[in-house]
Short mmCIF file of N, CA and C in Angstrom, two decimals:
data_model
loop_
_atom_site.label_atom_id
_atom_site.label_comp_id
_atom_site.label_asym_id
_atom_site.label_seq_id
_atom_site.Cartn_x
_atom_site.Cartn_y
_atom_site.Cartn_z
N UNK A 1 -6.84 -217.23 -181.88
CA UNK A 1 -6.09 -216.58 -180.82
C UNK A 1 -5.50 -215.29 -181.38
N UNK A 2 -5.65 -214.07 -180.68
CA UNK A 2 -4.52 -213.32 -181.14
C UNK A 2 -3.55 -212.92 -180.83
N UNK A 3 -2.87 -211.96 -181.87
CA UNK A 3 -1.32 -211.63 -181.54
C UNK A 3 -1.18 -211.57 -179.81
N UNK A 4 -2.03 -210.49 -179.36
CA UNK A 4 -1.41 -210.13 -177.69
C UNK A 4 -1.64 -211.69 -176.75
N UNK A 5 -2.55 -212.52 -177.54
CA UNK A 5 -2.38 -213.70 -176.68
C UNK A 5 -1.26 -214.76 -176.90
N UNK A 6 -1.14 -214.57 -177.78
CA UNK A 6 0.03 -215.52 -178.65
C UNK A 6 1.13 -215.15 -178.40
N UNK A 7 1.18 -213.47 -178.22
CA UNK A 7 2.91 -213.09 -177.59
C UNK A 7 3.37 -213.38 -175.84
N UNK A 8 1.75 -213.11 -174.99
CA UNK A 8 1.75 -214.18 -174.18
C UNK A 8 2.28 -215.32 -173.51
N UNK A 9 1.76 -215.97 -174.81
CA UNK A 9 1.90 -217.45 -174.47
C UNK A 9 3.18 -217.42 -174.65
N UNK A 10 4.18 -216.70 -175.70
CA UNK A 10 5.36 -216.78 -176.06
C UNK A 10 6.07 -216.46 -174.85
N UNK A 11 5.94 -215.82 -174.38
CA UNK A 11 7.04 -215.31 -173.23
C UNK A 11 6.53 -215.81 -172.13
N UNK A 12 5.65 -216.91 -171.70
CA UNK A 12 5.56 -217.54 -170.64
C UNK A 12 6.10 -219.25 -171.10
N UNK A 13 5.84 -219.80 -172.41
CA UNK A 13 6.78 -220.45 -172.46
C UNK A 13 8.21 -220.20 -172.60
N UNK A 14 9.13 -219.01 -172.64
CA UNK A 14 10.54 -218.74 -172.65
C UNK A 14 11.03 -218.42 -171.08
N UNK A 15 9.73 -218.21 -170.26
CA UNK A 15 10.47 -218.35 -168.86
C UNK A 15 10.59 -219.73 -168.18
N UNK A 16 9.03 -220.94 -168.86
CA UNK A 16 9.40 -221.71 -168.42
C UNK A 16 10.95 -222.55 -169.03
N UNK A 17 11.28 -222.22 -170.18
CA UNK A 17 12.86 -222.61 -170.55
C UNK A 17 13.70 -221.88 -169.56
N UNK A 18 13.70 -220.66 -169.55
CA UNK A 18 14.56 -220.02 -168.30
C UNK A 18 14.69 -220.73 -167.01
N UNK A 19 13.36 -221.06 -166.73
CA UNK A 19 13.33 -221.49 -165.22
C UNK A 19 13.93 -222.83 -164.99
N UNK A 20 13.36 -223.87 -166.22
CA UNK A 20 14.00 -225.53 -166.21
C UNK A 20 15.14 -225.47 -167.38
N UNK A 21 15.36 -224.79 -167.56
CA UNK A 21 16.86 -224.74 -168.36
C UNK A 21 16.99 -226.52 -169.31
N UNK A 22 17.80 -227.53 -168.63
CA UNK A 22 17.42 -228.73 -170.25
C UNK A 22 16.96 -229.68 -169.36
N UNK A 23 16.19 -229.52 -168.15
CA UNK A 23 15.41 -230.09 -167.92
C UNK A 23 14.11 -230.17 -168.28
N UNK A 24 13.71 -229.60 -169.31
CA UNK A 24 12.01 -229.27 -169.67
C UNK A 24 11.44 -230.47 -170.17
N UNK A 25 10.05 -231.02 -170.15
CA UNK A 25 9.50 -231.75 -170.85
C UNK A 25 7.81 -231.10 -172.03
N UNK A 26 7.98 -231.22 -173.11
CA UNK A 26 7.36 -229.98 -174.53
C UNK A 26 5.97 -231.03 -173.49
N UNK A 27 5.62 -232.47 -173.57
CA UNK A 27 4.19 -232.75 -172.58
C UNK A 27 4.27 -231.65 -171.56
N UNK A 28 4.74 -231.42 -170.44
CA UNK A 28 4.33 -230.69 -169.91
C UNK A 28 4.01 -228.93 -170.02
N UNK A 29 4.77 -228.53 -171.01
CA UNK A 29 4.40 -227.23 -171.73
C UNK A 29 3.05 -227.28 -172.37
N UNK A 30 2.83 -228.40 -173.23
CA UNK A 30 1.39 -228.53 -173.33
C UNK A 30 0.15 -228.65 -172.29
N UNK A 31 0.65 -229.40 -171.51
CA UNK A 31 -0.13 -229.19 -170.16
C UNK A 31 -0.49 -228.16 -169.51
N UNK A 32 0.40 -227.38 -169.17
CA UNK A 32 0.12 -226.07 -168.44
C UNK A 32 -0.30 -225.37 -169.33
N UNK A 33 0.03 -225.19 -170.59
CA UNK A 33 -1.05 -224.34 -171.24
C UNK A 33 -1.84 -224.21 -172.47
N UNK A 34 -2.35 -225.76 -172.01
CA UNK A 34 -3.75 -226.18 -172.84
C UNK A 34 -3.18 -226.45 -174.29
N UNK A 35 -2.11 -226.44 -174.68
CA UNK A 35 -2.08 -226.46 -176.01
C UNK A 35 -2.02 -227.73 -176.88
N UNK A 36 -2.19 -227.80 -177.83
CA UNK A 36 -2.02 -229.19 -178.63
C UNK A 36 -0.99 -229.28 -179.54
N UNK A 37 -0.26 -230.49 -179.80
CA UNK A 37 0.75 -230.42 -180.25
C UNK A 37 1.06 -229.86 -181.05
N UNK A 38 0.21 -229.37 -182.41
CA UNK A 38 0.50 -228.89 -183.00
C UNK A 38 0.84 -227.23 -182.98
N UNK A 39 -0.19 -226.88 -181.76
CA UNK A 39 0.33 -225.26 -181.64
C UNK A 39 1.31 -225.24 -181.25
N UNK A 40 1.76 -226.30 -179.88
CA UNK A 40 3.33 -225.94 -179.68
C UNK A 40 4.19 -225.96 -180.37
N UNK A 41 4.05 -226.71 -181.47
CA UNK A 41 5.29 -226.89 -182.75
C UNK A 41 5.22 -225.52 -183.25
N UNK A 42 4.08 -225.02 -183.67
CA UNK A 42 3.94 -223.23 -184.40
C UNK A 42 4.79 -222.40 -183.03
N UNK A 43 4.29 -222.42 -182.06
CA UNK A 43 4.96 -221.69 -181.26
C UNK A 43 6.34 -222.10 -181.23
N UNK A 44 6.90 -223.00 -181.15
CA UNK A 44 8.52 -223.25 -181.02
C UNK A 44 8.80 -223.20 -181.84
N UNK A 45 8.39 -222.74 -183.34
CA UNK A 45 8.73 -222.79 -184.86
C UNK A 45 9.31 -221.11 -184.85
N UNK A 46 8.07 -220.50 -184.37
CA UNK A 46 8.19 -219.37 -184.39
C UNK A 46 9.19 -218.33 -183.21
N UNK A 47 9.24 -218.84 -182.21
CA UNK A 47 10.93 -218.84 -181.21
C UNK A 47 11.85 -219.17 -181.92
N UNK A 48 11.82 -220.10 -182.43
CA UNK A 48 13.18 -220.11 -182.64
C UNK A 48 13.67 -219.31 -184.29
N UNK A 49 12.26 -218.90 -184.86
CA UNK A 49 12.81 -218.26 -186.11
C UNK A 49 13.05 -216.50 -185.40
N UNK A 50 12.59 -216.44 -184.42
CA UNK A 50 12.93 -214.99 -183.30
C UNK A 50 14.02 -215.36 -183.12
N UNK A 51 14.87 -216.39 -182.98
CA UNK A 51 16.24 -216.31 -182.60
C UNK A 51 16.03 -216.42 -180.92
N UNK A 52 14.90 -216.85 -180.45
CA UNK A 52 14.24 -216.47 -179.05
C UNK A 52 14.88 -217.97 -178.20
N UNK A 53 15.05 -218.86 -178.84
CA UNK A 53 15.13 -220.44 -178.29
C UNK A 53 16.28 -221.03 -179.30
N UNK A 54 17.00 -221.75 -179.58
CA UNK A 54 18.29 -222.58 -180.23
C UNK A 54 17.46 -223.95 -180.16
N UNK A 55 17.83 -224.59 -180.92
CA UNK A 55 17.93 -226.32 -181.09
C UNK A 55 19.24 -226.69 -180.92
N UNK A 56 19.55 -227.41 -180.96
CA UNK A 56 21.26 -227.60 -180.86
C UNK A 56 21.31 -229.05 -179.64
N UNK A 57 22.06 -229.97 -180.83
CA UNK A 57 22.31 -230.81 -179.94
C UNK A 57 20.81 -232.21 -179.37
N UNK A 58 19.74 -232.19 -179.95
CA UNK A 58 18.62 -232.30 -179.62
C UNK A 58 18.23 -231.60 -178.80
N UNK A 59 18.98 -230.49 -178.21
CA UNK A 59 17.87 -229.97 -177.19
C UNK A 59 17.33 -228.91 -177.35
N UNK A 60 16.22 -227.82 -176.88
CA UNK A 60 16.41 -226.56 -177.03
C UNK A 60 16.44 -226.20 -175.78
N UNK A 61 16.92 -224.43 -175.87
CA UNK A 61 17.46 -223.65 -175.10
C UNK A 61 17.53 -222.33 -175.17
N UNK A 62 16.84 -221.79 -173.93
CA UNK A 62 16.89 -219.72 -174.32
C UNK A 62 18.01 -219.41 -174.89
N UNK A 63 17.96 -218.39 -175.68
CA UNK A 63 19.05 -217.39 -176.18
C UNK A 63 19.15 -216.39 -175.52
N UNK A 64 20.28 -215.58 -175.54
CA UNK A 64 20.27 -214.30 -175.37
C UNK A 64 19.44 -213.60 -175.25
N UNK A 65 18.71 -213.41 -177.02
CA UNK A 65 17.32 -212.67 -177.33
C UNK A 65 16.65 -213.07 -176.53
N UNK A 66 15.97 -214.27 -175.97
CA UNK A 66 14.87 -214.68 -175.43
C UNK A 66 14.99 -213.83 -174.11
N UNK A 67 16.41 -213.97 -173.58
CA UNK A 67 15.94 -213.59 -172.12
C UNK A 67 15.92 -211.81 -172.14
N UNK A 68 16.36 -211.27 -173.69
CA UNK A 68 16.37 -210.21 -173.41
C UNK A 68 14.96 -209.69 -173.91
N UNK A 69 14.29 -210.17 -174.54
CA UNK A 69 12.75 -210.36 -174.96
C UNK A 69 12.14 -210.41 -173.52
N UNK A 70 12.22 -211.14 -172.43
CA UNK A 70 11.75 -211.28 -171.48
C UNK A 70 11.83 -209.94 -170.21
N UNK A 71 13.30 -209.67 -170.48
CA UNK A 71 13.51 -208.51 -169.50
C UNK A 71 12.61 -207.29 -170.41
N UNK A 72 12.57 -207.53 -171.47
CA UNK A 72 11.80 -206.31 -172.08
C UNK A 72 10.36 -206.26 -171.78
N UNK A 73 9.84 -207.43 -172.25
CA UNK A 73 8.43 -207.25 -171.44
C UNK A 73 8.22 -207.69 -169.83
N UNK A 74 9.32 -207.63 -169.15
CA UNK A 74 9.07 -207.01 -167.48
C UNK A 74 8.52 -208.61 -167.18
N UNK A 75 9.08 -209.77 -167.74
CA UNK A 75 8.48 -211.07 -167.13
C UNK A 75 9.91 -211.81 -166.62
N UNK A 76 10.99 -211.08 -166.75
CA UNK A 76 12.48 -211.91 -166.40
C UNK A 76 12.50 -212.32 -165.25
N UNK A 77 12.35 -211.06 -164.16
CA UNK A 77 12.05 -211.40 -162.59
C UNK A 77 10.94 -212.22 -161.90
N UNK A 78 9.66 -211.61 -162.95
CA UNK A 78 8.35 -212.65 -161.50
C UNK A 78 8.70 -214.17 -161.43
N UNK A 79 9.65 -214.55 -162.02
CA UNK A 79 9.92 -216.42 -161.72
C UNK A 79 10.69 -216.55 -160.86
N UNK A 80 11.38 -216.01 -160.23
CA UNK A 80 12.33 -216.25 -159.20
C UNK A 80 11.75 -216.87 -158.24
N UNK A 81 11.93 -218.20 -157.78
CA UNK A 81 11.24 -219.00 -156.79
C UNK A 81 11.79 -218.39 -155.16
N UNK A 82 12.87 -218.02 -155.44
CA UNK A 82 13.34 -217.50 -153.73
C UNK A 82 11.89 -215.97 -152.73
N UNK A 83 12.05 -215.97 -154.51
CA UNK A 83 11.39 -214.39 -153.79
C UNK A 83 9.78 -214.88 -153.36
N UNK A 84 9.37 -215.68 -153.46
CA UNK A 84 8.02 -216.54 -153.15
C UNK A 84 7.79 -216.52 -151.24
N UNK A 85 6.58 -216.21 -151.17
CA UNK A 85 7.11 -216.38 -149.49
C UNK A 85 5.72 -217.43 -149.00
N UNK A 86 5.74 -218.12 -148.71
CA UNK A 86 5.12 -219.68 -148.16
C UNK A 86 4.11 -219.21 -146.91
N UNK A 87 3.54 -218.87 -146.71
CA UNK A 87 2.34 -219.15 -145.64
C UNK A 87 2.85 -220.27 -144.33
N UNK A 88 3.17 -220.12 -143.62
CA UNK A 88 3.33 -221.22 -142.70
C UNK A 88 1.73 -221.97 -142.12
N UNK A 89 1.73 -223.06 -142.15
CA UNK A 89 0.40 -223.70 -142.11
C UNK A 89 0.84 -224.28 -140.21
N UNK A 90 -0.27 -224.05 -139.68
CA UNK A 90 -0.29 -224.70 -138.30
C UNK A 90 -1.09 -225.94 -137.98
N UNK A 91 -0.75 -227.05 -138.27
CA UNK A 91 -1.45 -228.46 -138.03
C UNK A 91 -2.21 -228.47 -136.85
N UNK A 92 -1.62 -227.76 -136.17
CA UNK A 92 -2.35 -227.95 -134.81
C UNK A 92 -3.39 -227.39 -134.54
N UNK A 93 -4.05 -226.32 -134.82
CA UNK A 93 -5.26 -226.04 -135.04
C UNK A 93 -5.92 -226.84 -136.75
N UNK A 94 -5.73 -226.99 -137.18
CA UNK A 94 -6.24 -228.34 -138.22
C UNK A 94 -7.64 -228.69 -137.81
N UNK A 95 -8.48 -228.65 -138.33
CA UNK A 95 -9.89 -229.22 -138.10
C UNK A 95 -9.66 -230.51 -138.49
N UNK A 96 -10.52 -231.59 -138.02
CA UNK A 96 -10.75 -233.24 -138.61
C UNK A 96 -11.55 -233.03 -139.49
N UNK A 97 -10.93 -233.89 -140.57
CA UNK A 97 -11.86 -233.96 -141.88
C UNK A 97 -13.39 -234.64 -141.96
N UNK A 98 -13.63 -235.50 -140.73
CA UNK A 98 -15.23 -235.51 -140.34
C UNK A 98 -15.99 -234.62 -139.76
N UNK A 99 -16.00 -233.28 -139.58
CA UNK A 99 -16.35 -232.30 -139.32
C UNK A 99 -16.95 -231.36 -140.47
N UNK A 100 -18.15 -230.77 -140.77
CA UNK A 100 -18.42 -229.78 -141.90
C UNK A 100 -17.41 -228.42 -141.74
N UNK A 101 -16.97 -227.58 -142.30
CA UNK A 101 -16.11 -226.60 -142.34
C UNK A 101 -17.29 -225.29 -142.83
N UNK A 102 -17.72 -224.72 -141.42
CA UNK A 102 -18.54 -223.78 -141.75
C UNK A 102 -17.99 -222.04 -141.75
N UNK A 103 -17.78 -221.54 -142.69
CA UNK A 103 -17.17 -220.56 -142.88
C UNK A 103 -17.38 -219.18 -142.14
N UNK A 104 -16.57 -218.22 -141.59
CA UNK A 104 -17.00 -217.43 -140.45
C UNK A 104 -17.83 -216.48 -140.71
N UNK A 105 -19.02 -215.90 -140.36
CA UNK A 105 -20.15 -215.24 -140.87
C UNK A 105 -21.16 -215.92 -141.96
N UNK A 106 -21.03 -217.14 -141.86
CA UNK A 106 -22.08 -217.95 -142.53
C UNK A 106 -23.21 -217.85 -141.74
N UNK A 107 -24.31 -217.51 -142.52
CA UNK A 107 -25.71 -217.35 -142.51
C UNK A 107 -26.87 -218.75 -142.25
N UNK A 108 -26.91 -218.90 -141.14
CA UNK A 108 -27.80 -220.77 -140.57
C UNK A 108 -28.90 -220.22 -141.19
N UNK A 109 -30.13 -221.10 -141.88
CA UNK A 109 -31.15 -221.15 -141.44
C UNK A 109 -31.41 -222.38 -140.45
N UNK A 110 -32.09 -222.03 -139.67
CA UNK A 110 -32.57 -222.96 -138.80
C UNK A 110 -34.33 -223.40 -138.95
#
């Protein structure tokens, strides 16, 4: 992997600390992004020798640096869940799921 992917990965795991604050679970950090335990340990080895994440207490937790690491590379804001805007879905036009779903300008042969 390299550096620009690895710094990456770094500042998308420090928003997900931002976002779940000491609710996080390190399984699910591995989950979302593919990693194996052992990279996440290098990666949280290496946060927290950035001063980017704290241990304390069993838990960890952004620092300062981290979130100011974050506002620096322009990733502080895109997590804000408010600013998200939802599609409203209309059930009522809903097709039945025994029906094929033929897409508009699809090409029949007959």
């Amino acid at each position: 992997m390299n550096s620009e992917n690895e710094n990456y990965i770094k500042s998308l795991i420090l928003s997900y600390f931002k976002i779940r604050g000491k609710n996080y679970s390190l399984l699910e950090i591995r989950q979302i992004f593919g990693l194996q335990e052992k990279q996440l340990d290098i990666f949280l080895y290496e946060l927290k020798n950035l001063k980017y994440i704290n241990y304390q207490e069993f838990e960890l937790t952004i620092t300062k640096e981290g979130i100011d690491f974050l506002e620096k590379s322009n990733q502080y804001n895109n997590f804000r869940v408010k600013e998200y805007k939802y599609k409203y879905i209309d059930f009522s036009k809903a097709k039945p799921l025994d029906e094929p779903y033929i897409p508009q300008n699809f090409l029949k042969k007959i």
